[in-house]
Short mmCIF file of C-alpha atoms and ligand atoms in Angstrom, two decimals:
data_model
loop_
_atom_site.label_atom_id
_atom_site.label_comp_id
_atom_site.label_asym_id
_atom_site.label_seq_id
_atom_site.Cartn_x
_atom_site.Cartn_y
_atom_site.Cartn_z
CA UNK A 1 20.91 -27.02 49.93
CA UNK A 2 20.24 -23.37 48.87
CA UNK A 3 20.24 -24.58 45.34
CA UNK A 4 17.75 -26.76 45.74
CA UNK A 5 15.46 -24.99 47.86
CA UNK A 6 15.82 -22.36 44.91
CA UNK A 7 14.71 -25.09 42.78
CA UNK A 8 11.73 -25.62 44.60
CA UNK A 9 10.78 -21.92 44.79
CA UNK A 10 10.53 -22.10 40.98
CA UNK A 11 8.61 -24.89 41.25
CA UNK A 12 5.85 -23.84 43.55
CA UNK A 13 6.32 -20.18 41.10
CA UNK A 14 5.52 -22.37 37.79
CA UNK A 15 3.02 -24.05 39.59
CA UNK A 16 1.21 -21.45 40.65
CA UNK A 17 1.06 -19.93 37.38
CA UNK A 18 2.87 -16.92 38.40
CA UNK A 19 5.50 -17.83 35.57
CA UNK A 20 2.43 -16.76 33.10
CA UNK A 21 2.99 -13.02 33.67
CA UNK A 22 0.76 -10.82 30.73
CA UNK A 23 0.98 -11.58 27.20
CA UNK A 24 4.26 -11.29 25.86
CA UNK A 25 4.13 -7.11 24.40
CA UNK A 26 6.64 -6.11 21.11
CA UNK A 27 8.59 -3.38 22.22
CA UNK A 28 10.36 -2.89 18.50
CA UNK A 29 10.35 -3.34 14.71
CA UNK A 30 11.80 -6.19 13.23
CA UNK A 31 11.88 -6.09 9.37
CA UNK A 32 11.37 -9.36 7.36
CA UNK A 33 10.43 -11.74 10.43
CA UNK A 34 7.73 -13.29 11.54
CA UNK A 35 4.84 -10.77 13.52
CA UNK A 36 2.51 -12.37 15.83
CA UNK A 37 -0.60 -10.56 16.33
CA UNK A 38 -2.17 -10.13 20.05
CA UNK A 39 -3.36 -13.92 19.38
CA UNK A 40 -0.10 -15.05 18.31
CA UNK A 41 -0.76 -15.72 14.82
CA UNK A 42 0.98 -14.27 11.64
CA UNK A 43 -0.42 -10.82 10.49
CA UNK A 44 -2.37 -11.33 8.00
CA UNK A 45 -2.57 -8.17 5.99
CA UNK A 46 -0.16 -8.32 2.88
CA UNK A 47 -0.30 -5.32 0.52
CA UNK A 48 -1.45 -3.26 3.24
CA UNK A 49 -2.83 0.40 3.51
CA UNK A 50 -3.44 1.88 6.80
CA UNK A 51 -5.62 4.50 8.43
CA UNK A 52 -5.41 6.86 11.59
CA UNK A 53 -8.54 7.28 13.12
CA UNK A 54 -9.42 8.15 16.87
CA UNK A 55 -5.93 8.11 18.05
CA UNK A 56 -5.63 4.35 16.74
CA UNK A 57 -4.03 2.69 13.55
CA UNK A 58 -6.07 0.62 11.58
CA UNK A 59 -3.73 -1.76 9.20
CA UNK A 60 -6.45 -2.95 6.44
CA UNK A 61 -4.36 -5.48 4.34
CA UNK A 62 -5.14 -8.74 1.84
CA UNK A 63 -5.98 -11.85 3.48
CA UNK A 64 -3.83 -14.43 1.53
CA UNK A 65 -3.96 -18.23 1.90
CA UNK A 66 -1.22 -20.03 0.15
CA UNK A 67 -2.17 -19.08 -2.98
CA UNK A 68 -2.40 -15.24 -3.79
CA UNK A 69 -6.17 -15.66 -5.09
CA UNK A 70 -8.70 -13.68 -2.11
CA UNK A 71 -10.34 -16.48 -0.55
CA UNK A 72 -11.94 -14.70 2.53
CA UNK A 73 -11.21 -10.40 2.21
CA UNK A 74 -9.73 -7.75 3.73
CA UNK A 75 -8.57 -8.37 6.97
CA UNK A 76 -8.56 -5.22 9.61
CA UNK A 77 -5.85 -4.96 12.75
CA UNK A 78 -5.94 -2.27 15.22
CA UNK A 79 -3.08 -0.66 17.01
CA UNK A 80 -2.78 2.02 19.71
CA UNK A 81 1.25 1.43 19.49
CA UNK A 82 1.97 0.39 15.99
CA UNK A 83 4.20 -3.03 17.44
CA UNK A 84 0.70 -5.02 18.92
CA UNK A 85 -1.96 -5.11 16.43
CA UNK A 86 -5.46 -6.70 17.17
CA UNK A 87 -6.91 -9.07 14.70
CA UNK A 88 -10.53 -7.02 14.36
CA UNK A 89 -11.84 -9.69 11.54
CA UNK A 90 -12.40 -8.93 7.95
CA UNK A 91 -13.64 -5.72 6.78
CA UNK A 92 -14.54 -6.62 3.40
CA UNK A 93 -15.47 -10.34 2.60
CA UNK A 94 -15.67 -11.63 -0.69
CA UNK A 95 -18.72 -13.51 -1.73
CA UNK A 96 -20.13 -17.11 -3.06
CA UNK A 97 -22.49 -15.69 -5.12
CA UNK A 98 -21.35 -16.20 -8.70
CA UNK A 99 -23.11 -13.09 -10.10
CA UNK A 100 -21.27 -10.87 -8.04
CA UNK A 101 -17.73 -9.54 -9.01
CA UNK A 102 -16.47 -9.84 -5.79
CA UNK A 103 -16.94 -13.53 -6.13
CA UNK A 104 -14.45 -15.90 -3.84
CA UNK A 105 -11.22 -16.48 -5.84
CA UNK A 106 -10.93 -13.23 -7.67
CA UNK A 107 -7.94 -11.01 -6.83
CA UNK A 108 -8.12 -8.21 -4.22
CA UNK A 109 -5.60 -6.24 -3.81
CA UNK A 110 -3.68 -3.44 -1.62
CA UNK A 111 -6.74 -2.33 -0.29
CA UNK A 112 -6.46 1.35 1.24
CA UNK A 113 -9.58 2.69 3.80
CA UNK A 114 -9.79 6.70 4.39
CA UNK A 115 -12.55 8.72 6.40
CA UNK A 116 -14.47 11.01 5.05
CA UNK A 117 -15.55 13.67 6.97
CA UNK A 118 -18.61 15.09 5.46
CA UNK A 119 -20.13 11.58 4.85
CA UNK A 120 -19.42 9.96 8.28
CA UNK A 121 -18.12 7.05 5.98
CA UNK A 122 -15.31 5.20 5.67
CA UNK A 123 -14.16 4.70 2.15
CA UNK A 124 -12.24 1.44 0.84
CA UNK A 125 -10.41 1.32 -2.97
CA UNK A 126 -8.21 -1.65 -3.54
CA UNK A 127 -7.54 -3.21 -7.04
CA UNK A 128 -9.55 -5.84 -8.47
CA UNK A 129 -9.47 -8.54 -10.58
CA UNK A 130 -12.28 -11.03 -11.80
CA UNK A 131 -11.99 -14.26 -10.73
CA UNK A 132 -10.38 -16.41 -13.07
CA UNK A 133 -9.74 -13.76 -15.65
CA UNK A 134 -5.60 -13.20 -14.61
CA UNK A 135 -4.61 -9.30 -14.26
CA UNK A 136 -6.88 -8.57 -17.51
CA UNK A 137 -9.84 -6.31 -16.48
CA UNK A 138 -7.33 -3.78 -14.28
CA UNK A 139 -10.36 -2.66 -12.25
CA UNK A 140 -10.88 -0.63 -9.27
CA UNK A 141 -13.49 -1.27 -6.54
CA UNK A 142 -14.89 1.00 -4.19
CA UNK A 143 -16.72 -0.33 -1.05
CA UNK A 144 -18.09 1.75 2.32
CA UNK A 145 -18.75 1.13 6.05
CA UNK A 146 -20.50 3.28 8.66
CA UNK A 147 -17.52 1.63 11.31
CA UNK A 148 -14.03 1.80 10.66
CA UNK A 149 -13.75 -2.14 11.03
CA UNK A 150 -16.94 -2.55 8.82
CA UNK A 151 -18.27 -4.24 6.81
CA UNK A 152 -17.99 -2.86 4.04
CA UNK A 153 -20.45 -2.98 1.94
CA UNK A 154 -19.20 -3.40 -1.92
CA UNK A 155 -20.33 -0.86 -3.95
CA UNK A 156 -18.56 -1.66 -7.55
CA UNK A 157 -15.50 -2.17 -9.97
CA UNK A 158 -14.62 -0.22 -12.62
CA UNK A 159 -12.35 1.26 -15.06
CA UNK A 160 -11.69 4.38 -14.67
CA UNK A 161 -12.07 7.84 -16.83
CA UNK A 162 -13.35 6.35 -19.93
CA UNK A 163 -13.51 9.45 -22.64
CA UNK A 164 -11.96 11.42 -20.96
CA UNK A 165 -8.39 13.18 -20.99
CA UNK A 166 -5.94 13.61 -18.64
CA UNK A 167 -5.68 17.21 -17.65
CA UNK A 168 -2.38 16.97 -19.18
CA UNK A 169 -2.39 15.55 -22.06
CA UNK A 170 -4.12 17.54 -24.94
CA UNK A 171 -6.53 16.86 -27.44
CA UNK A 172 -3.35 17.52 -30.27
CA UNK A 173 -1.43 14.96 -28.07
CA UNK A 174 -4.64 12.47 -28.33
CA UNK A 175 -4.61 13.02 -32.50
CA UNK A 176 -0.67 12.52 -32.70
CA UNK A 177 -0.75 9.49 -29.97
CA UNK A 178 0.09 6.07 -32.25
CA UNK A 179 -1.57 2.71 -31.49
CA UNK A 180 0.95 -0.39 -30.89
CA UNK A 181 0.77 -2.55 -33.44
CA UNK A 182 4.42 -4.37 -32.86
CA UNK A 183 4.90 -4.77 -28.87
CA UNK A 184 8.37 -6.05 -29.64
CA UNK A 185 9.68 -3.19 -31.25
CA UNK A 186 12.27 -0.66 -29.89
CA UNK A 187 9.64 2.39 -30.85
CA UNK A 188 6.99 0.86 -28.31
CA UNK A 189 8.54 2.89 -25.13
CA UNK A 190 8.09 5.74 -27.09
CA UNK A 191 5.13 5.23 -28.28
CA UNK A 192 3.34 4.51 -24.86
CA UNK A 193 4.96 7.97 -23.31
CA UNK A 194 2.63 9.33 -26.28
CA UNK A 195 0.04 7.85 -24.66
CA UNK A 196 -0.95 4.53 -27.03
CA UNK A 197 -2.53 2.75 -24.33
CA UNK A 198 -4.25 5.94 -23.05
CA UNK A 199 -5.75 6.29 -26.71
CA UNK A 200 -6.20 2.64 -26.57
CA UNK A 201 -8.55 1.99 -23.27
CA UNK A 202 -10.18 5.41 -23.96
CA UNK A 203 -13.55 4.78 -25.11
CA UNK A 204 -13.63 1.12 -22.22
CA UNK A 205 -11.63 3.39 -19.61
CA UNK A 206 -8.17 3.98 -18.13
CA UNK A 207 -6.62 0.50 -16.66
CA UNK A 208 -5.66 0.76 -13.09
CA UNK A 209 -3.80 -1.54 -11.13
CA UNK A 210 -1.58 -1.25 -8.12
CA UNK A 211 -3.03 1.97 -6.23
CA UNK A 212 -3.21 3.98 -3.22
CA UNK A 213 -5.11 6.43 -1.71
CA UNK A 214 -4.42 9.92 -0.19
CA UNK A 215 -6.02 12.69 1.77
CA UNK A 216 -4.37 16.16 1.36
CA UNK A 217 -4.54 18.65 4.53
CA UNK A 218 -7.74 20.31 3.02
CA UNK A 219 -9.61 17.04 2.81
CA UNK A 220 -9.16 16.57 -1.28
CA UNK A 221 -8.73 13.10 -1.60
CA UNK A 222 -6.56 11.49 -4.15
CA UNK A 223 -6.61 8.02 -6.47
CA UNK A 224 -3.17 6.97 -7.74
CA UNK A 225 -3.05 3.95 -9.77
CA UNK A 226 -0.77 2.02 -12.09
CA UNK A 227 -2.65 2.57 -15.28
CA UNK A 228 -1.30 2.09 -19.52
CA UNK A 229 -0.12 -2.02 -18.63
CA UNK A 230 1.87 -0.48 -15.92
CA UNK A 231 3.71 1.60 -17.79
CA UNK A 232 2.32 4.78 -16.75
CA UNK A 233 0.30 6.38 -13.19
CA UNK A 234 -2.85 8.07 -13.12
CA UNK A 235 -3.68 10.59 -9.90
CA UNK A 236 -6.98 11.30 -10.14
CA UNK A 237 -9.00 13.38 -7.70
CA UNK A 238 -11.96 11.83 -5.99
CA UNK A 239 -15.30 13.39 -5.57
CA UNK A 240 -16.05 15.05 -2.49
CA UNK A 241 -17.92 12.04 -0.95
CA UNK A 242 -14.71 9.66 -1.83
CA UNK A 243 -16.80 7.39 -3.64
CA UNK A 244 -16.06 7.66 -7.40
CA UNK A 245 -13.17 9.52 -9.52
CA UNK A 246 -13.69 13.24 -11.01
CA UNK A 247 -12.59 13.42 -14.23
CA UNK A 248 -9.83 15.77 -12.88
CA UNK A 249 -6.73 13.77 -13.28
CA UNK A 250 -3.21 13.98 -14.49
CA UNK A 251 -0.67 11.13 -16.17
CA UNK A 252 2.41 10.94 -13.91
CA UNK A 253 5.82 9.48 -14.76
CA UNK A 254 4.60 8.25 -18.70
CA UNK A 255 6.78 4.94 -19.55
CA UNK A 256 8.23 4.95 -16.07
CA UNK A 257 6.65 1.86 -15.11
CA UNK A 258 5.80 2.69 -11.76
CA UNK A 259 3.53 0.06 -9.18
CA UNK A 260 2.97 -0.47 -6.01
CA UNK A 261 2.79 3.86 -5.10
CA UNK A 262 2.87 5.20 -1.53
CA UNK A 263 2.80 8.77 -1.07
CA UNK A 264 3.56 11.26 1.86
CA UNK A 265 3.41 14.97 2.61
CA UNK A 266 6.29 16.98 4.28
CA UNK A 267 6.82 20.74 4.66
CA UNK A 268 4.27 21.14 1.40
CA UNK A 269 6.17 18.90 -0.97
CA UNK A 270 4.43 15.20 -2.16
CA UNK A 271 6.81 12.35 -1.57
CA UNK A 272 5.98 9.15 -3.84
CA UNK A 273 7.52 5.83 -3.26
CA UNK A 274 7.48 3.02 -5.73
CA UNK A 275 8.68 -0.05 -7.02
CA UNK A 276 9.50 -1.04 -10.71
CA UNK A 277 7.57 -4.16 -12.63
CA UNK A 278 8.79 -7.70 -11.70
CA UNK A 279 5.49 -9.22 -10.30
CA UNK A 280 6.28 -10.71 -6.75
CA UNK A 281 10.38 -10.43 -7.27
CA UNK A 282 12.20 -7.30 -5.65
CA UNK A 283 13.70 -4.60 -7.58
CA UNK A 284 15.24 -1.27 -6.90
CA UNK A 285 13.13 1.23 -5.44
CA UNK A 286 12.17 4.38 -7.12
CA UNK A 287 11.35 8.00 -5.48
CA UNK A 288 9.55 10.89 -6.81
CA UNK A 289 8.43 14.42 -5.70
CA UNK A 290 6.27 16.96 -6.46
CA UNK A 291 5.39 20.51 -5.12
CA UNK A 292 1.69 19.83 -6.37
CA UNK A 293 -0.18 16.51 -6.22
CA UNK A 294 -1.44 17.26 -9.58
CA UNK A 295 1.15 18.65 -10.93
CA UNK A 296 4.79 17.90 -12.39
CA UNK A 297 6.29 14.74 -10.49
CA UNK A 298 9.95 14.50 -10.91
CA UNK A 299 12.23 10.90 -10.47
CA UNK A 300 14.75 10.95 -7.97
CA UNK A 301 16.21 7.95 -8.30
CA UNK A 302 16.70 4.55 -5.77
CA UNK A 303 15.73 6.01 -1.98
CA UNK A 304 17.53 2.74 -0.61
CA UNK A 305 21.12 3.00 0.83
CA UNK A 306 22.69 0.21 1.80
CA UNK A 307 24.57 -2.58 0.09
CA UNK A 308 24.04 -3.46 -3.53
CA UNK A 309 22.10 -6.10 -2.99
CA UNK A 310 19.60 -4.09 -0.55
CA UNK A 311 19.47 -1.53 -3.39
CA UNK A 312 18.33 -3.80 -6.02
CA UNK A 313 15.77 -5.50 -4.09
CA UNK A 314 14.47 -2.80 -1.84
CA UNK A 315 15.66 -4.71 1.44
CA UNK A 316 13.64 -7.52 -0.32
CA UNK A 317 10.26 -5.69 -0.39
CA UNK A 318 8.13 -3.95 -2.15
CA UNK A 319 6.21 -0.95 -1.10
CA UNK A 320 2.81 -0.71 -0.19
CA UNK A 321 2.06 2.11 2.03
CA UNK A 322 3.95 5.61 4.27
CA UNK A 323 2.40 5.77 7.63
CA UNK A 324 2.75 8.77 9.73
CA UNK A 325 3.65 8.71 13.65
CA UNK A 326 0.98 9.75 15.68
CA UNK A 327 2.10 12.67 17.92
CA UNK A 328 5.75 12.89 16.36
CA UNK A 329 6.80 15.85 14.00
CA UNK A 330 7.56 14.85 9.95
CA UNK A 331 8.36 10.54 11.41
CA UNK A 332 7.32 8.47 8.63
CA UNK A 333 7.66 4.29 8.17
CA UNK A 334 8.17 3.02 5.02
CA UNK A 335 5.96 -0.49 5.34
CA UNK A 336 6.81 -3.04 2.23
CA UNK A 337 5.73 -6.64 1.80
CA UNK A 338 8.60 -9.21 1.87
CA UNK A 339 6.27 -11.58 -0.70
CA UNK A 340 6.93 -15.64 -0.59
CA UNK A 341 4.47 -16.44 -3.55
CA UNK A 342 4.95 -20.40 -2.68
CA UNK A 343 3.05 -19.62 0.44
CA UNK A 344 1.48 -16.38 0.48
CA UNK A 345 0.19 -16.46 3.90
CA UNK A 346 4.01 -16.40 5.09
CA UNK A 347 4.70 -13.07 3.13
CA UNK A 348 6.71 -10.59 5.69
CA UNK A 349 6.35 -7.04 6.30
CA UNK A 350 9.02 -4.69 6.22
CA UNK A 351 8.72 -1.68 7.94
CA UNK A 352 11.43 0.59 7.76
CA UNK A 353 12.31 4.49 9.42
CA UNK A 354 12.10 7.19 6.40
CA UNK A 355 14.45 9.22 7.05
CA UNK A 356 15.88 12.72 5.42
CA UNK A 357 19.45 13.65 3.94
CA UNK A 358 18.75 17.51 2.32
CA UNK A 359 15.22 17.22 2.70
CA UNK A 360 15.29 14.13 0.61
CA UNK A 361 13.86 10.92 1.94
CA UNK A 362 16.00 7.70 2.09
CA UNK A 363 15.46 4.22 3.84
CA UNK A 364 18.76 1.99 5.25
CA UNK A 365 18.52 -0.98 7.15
CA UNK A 366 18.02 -1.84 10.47
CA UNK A 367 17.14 -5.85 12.23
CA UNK A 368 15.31 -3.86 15.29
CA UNK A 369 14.21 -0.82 15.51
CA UNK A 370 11.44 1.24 17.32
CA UNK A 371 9.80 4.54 17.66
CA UNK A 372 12.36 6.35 19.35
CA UNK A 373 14.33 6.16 16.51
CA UNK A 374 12.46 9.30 15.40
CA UNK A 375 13.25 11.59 18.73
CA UNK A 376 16.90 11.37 17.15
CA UNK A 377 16.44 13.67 14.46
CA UNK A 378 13.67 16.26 16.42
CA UNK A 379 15.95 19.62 16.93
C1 LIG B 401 3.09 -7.00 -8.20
C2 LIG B 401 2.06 -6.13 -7.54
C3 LIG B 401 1.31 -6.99 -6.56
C4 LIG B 401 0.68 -8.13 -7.34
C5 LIG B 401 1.75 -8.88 -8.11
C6 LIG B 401 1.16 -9.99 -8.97
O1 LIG B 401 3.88 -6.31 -9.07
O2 LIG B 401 2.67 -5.05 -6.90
O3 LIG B 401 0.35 -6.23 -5.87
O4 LIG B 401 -0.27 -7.62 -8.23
O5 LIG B 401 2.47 -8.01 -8.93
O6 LIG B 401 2.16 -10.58 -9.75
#
């Protein structure tokens, strides 16, 4: 009897509609699956780069369909909590107008938004490709927006630095630096530390491919792009409106081949992430520092621990971006893309805890995890 008048309660409960409590809230991290947004639908934000503005995260990211080509833009979330994001639409769209490099069907990619506080603007750099021309032009594009979600209004693509030098690389190294003729040949590695492909783009410009974007504590804002066919990076400082590259810049890591770059300050010393060059296939991840941003950046080595699998394939990822905790001392994530080029739009995101061994950064595995993680380690 008491079970069925049990029954019943539920009944009346369900039919009430006082079984549809509030939306269903994430409470945690969980690496490599699915994440519904506020809607319920897959993020869709691949190659992401995100931005902390008025005490909310802003997660800026490539809209992908199936295939990898950008069909509609940049797609913006927002996030007071960094588990719920809100789908805020698409920052930057790409267009039908067949005159315009930003054409539907080209390739946008890793798109990374910063503020700039002398402007009022918001500043967007992402890589660019024209549409049906592959990964050959290794552009950059530069678009702005009065509001954080936009639009964005597209300014241009580019190469970047053309005749000019890397701060260091001298005019001596320029006149000894030898041209590839053979690409199969043992002497090429050599030859591109030299700087061959520097000496080769340098009248068009420097390539630049995989990039991100960072503002130092002083406001000096930073370009750092896979440049040289990927074998080499370029930091470049921008100019004090964020819009354009100075020619102050430095080669980083020559022959290292070095993509997908996410950088992070702690206690004064730069932290760069990276991955190596198999296209949408893991590899091992790579770690550099550096006491100046434009200055000498020194490998550390893999900053995965785990098994040897996880260590080879970055926990399946690749890297795209560091973001900082709001309100927590030196807590950094480590946010990768899990990429499934048969159907792009499925690509996962994993977001991992950076965390410190001698100062030195290293990411492990964990299924779940949340923010508290991070009150672990305060002293
Ligand atoms: C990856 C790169 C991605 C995308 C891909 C294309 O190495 O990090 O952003 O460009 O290659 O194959």
């Amino acid at each position: 009897m008491l079970r069925k008048i049990g029954v019943i309660i539920v009944l009346i409960f369900l039919l009430l509609g006082c079984g549809e409590t509030e939306e269903k809230k994430h409470i945690s991290f969980h690496p490599g699956a699915l994440w519904p947004d506020t809607e319920g639908n897959h993020i869709n934000a691949h190659g992401g780069g995100f931005l902390i503005y008025d005490d909310t995260y802003y997660w800026f990211g490539e809209h992908k369909g199936i295939n990898s080509r950008a069909q509609v833009g940049v797609r913006v979330y927002a996030s007071k909590d960094l588990y719920n994001w809100e789908n805020k639409g698409v920052a930057l769209s790409v267009v039908d107008d067949e005159n315009s490099k930003l054409q539907r069907g080209c390739i946008l990619e890793r798109p990374k938004v910063i503020f700039n506080k002398k402007t009022n603007k918001f500043v967007m750099w992402f890589h660019h490709e024209l549409k049906d021309q592959g990964y050959s032009n290794a552009l950059t594009g530069v678009a702005i927006a009065d509001k954080v979600t936009g639009p964005y209004e597209y300014l241009d693509s580019f190469r970047i630095h053309a005749g000019v030098l890397p701060l260091n690389f001298s005019e001596d190294d320029f006149e000894k630096a030898e041209l590839i003729t053979d690409e199969n040949t043992e002497e090429r590695k050599e030859k591109v530390i030299s700087g061959a492909y520097l000496k080769r783009d340098f009248e068009v410009g420097q390539m630049s491919r995989d990039m991100t974007l960072f503002v130092d504590e002083d406001e000096t804002a930073y370009h750092i792009t896979a440049s040289e066919e990927n074998r080499t990076l370029l930091i470049s400082k921008l100019s004090d409106d964020y819009t354009s590259v100075t020619d102050e810049y430095i080669r980083v890591l020559p022959g290292g081949r070095n993509e997908a770059p996410a950088i992070f300050k702690k206690n004064g010393k730069y932290f760069m992430f990276s991955s190596g060059l198999t296209g949408w296939k893991p590899n091992p991840g790579k770690l550099a520092v550096s006491d100046d941003m434009m200055g000498h950046w020194t490998s550390l080595g893999n900053p995965c621990v785990g098994t040897e699998e996880e260590m080879n394939t970055t926990f399946w990822s690749q890297s795209t971006y560091v973001i900082p905790v709001l309100g927590k001392e030196d807590a950094f994530i480590f946010a990768a893309d899990r990429w499934n080029p048969k159907n792009h739009i499925d690509g996962r995101y994993v977001w991992l805890p950076v965390q410190f061994k001698n100062d030195i950064p290293y990411i492990e595995w964990f299924d779940s995890w949340n923010l508290s993680f991070f009150n672990h380690d305060k002293k």
